PDB file of C-alpha atoms in Angstrom:
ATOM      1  CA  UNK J 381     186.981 128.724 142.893  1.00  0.00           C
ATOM      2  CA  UNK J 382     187.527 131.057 145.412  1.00  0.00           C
ATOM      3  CA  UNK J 383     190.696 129.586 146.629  1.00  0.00           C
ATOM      4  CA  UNK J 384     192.518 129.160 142.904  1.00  0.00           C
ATOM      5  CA  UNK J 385     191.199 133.243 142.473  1.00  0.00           C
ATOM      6  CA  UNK J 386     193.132 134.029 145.813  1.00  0.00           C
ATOM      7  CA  UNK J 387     196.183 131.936 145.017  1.00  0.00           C
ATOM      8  CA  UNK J 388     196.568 133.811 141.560  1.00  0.00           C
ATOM      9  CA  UNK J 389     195.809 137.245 142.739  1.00  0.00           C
ATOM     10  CA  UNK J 390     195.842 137.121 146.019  1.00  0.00           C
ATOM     11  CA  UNK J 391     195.535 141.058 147.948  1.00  0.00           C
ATOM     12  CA  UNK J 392     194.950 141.861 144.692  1.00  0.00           C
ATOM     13  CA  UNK J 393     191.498 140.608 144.095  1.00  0.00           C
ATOM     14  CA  UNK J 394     188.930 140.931 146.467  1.00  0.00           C
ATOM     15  CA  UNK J 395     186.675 137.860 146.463  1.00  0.00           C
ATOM     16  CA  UNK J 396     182.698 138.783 148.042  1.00  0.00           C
ATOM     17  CA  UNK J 397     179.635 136.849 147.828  1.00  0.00           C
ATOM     18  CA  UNK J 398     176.297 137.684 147.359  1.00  0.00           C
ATOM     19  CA  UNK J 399     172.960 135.827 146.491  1.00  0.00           C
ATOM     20  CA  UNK J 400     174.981 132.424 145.969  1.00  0.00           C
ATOM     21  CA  UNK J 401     177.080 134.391 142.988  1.00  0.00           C
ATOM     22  CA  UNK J 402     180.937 135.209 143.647  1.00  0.00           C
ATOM     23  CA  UNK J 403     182.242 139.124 142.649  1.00  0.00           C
ATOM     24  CA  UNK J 404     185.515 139.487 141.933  1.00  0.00           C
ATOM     25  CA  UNK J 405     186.968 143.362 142.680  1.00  0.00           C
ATOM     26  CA  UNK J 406     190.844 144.109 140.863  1.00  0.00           C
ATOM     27  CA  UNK J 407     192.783 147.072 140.107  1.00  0.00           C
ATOM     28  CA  UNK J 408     192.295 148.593 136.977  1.00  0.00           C
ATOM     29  CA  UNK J 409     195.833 146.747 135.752  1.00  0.00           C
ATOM     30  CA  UNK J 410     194.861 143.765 136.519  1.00  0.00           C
ATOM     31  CA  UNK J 411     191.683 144.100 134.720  1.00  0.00           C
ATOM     32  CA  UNK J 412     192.335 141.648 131.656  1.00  0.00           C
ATOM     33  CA  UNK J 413     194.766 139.671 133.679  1.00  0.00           C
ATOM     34  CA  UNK J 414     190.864 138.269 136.034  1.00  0.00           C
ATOM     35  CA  UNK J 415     189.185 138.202 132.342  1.00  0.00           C
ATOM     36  CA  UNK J 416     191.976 135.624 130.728  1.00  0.00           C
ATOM     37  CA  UNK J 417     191.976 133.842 134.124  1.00  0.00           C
ATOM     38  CA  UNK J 418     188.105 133.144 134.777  1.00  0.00           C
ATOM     39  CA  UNK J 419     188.102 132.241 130.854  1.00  0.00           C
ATOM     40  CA  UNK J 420     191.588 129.969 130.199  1.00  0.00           C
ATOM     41  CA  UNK J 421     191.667 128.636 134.245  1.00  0.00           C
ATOM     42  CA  UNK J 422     187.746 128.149 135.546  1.00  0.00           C
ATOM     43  CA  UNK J 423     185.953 128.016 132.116  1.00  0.00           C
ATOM     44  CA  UNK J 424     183.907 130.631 132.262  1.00  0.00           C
ATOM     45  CA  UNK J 425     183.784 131.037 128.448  1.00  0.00           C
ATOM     46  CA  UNK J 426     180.567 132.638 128.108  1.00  0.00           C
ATOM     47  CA  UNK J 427     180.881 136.525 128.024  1.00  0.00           C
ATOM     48  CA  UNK J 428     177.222 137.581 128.757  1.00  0.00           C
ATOM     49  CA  UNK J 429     177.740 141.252 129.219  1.00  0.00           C
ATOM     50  CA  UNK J 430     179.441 144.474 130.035  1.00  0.00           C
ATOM     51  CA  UNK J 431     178.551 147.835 131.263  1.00  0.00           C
ATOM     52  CA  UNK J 432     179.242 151.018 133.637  1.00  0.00           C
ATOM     53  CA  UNK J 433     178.598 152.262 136.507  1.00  0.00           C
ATOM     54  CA  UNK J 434     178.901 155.972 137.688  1.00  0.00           C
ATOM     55  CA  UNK J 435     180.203 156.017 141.192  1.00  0.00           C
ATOM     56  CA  UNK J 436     180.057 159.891 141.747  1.00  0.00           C
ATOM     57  CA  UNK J 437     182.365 161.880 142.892  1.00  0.00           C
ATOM     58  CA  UNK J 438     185.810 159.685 141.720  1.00  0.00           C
ATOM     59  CA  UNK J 439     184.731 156.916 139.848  1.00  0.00           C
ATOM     60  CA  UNK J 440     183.214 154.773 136.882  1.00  0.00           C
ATOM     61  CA  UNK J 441     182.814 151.319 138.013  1.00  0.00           C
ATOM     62  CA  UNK J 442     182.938 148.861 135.199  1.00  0.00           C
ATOM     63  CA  UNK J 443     180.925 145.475 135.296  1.00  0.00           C
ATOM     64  CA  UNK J 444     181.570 142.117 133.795  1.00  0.00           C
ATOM     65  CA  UNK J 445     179.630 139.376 133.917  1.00  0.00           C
ATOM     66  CA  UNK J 446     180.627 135.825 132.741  1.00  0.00           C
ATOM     67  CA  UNK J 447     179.811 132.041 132.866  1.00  0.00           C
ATOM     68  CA  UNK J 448     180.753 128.844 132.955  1.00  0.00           C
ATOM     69  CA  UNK J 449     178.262 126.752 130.966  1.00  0.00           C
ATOM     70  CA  UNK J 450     179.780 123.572 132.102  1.00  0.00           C
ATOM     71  CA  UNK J 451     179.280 124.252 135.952  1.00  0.00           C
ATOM     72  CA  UNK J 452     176.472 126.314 135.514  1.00  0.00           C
ATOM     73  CA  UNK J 453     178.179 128.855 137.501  1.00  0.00           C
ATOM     74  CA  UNK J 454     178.021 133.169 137.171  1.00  0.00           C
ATOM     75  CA  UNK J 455     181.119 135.402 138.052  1.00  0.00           C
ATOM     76  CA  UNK J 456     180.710 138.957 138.935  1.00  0.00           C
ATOM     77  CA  UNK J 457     184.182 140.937 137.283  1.00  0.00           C
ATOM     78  CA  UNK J 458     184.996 144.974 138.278  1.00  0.00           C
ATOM     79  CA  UNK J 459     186.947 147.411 138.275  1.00  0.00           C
ATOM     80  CA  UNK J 460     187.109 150.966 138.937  1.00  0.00           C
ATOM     81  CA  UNK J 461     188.692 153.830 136.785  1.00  0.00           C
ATOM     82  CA  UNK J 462     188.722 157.718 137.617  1.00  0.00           C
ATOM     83  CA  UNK J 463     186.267 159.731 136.169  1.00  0.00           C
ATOM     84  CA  UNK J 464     188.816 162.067 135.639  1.00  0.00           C
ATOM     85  CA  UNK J 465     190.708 160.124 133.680  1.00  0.00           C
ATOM     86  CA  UNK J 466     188.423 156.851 132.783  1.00  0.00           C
ATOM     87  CA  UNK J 467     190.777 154.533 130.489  1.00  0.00           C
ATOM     88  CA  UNK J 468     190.625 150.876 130.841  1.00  0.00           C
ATOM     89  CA  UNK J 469     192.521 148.084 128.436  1.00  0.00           C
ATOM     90  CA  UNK J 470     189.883 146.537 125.849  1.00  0.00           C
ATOM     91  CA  UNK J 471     188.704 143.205 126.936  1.00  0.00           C
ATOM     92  CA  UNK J 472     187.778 142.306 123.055  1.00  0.00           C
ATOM     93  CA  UNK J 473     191.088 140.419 122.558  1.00  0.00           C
ATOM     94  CA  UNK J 474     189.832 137.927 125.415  1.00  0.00           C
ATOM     95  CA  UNK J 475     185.973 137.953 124.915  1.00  0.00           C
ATOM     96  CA  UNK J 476     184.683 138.851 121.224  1.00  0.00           C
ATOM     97  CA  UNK J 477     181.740 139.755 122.655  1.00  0.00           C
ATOM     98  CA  UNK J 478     182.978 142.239 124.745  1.00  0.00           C
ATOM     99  CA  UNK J 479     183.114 144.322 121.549  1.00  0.00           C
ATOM    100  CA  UNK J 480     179.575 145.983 121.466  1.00  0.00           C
ATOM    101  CA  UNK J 481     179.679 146.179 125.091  1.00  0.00           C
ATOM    102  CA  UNK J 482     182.309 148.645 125.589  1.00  0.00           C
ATOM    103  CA  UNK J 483     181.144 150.649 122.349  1.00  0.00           C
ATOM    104  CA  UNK J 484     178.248 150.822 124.558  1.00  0.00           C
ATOM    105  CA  UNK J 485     179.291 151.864 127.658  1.00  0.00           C
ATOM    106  CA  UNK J 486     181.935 154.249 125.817  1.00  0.00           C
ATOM    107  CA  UNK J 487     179.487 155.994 124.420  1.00  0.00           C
ATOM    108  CA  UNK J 488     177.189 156.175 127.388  1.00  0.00           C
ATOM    109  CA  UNK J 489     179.541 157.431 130.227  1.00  0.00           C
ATOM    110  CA  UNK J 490     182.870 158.279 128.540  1.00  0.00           C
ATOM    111  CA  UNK J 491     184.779 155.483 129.377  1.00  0.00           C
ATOM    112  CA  UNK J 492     187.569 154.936 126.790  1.00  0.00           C
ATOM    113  CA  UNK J 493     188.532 151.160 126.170  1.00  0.00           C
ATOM    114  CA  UNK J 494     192.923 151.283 125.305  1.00  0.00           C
ATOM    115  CA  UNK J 495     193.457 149.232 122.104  1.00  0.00           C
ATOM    116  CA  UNK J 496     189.386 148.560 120.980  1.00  0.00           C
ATOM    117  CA  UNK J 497     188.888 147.655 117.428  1.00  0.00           C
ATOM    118  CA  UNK J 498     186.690 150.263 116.446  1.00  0.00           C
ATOM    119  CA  UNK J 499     185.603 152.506 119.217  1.00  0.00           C
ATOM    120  CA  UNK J 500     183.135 154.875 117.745  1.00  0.00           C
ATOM    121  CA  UNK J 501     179.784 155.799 119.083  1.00  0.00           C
ATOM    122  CA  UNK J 502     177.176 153.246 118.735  1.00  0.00           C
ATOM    123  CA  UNK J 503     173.388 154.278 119.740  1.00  0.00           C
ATOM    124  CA  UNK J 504     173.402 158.118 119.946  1.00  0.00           C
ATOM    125  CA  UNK J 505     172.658 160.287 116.545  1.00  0.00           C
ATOM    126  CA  UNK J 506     175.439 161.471 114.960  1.00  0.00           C
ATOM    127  CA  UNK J 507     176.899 164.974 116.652  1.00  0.00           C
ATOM    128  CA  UNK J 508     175.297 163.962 120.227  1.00  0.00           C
ATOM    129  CA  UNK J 509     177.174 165.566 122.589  1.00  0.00           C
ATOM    130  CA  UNK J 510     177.522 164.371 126.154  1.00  0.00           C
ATOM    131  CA  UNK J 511     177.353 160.938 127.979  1.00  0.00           C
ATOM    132  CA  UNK J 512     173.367 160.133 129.013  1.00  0.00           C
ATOM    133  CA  UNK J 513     173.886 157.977 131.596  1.00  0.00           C
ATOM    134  CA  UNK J 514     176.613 160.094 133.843  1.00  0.00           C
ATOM    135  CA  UNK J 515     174.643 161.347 136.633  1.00  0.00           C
ATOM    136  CA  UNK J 516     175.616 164.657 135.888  1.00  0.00           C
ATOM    137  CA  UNK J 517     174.630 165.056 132.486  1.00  0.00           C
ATOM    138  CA  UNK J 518     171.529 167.657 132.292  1.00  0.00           C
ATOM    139  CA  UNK J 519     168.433 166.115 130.297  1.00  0.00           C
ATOM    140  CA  UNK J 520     167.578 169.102 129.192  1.00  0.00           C
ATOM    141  CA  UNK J 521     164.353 167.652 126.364  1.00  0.00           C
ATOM    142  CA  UNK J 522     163.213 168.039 130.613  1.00  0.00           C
ATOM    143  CA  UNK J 523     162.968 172.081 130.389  1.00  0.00           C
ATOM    144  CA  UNK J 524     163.051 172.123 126.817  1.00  0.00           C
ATOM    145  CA  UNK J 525     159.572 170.083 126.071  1.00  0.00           C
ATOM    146  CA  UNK J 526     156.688 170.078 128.513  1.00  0.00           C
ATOM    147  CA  UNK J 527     155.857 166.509 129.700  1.00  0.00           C
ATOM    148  CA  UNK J 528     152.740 165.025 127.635  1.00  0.00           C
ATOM    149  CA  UNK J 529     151.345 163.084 130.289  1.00  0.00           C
ATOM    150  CA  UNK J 530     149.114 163.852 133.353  1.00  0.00           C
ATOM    151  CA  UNK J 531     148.874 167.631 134.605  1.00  0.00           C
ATOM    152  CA  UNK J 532     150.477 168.614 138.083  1.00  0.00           C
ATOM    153  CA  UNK J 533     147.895 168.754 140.465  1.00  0.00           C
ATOM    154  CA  UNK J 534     145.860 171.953 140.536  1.00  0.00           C
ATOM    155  CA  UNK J 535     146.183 172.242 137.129  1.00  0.00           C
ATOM    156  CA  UNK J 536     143.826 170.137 135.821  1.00  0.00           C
ATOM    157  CA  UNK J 537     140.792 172.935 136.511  1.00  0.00           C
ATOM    158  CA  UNK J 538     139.509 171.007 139.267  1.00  0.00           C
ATOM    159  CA  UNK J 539     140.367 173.537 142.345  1.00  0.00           C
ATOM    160  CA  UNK J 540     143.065 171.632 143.702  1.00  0.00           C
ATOM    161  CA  UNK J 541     145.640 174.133 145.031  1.00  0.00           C
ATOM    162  CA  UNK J 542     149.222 174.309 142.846  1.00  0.00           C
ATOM    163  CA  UNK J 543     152.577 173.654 143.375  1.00  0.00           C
ATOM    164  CA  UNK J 544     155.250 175.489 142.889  1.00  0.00           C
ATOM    165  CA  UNK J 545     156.652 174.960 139.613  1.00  0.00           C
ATOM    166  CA  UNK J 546     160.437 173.573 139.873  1.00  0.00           C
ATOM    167  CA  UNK J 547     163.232 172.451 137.672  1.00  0.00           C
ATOM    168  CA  UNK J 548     163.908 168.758 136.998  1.00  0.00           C
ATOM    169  CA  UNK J 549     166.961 167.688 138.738  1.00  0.00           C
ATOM    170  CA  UNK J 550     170.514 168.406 137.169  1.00  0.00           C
ATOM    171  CA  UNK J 551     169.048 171.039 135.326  1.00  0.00           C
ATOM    172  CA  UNK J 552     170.891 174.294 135.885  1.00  0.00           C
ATOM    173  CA  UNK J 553     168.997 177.691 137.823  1.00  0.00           C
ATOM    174  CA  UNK J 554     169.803 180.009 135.073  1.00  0.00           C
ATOM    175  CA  UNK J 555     167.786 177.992 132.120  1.00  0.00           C
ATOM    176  CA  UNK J 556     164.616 180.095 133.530  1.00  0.00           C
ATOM    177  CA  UNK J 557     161.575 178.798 135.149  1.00  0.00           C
ATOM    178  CA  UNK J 558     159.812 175.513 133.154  1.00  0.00           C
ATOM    179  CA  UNK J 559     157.025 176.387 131.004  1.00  0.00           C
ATOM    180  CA  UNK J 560     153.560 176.307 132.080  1.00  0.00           C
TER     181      UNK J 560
END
């Protein structure tokens, strides 16, 4: 498999394995090019799923990960796209299933998939603002609510000396101290 991947794409691809599974690394461009290959040329028909990855400071890194049922065998798909600028073609016209996938992952880090169906929000409440899973978005229910579980120590009344009080991470210096 490795070979017929090299012959087709061959500097283009980079071909790794890990844990018995092969990972195939392309270009952005090349992107549904590897998806209609692994499908039409080493039957890996099964689309199981699709997501990102934030790769601060550049990048989004987005995952792919297919199967042949035949050969019982996995493939590992990416690519990476800027984060200033984080467009990649759809991959719905070559796996259906790839539909709620990059709704998904649009909605969750910003990633916009060129020529999608129907890209609209999927999970979020309607006027959510933001991408949750960027590593630089501020949780900010953090500050705003105080956490219902287990006190910091030395608050609990039994002596124990206290901590300073900090804010979670991400969230900016000038939102005040957290409450008590």
């Amino acid at each position: 498999m490795t070979a017929r991947i090299a012959e087709r794409f061959g500097e283009r691809a980079e071909v790794t394995e890990s844990y018995g599974d092969l990972t195939v690394d392309v270009a952005p461009g090349d992107w549904i090019e590897l998806l209609t290959f692994v499908r039409d040329e080493l039957g890996h028909t099964f689309f199981d799923w699709l997501t990102g990855v934030d790769d601060p400071p550049d990048t989004f890194q987005i995952v792919a990960h297919v199967c042949n049922p035949d050969a019982r065998t996995r493939l590992l798909l990416r690519t990476r796209v800027p984060r200033a600028d984080p467009h990649l073609p759809s991959a719905v016209d070559v796996y259906r299933g790839a539909n709620w996938h990059e709704r998904e992952t649009y909605e969750m880090f910003g990633v916009i998939f060129d020529g999608h169906p129907y890209l609209v929000p999927l999970l979020l409440p309607d006027g959510f603002e933001g991408h949750p899973l960027r590593k630089d978005f501020v949780l900010a229910a953090r500050v705003a609510k105080a956490w219902p579980g287990a006190k910091e120590p030395g608050e609990s009344g039994h002596g124990a000396p206290s901590r300073r009080k900090t804010l979670p991470p991400g969230v900016p210096a000038d939102w005040g101290p957290p409450d008590a």
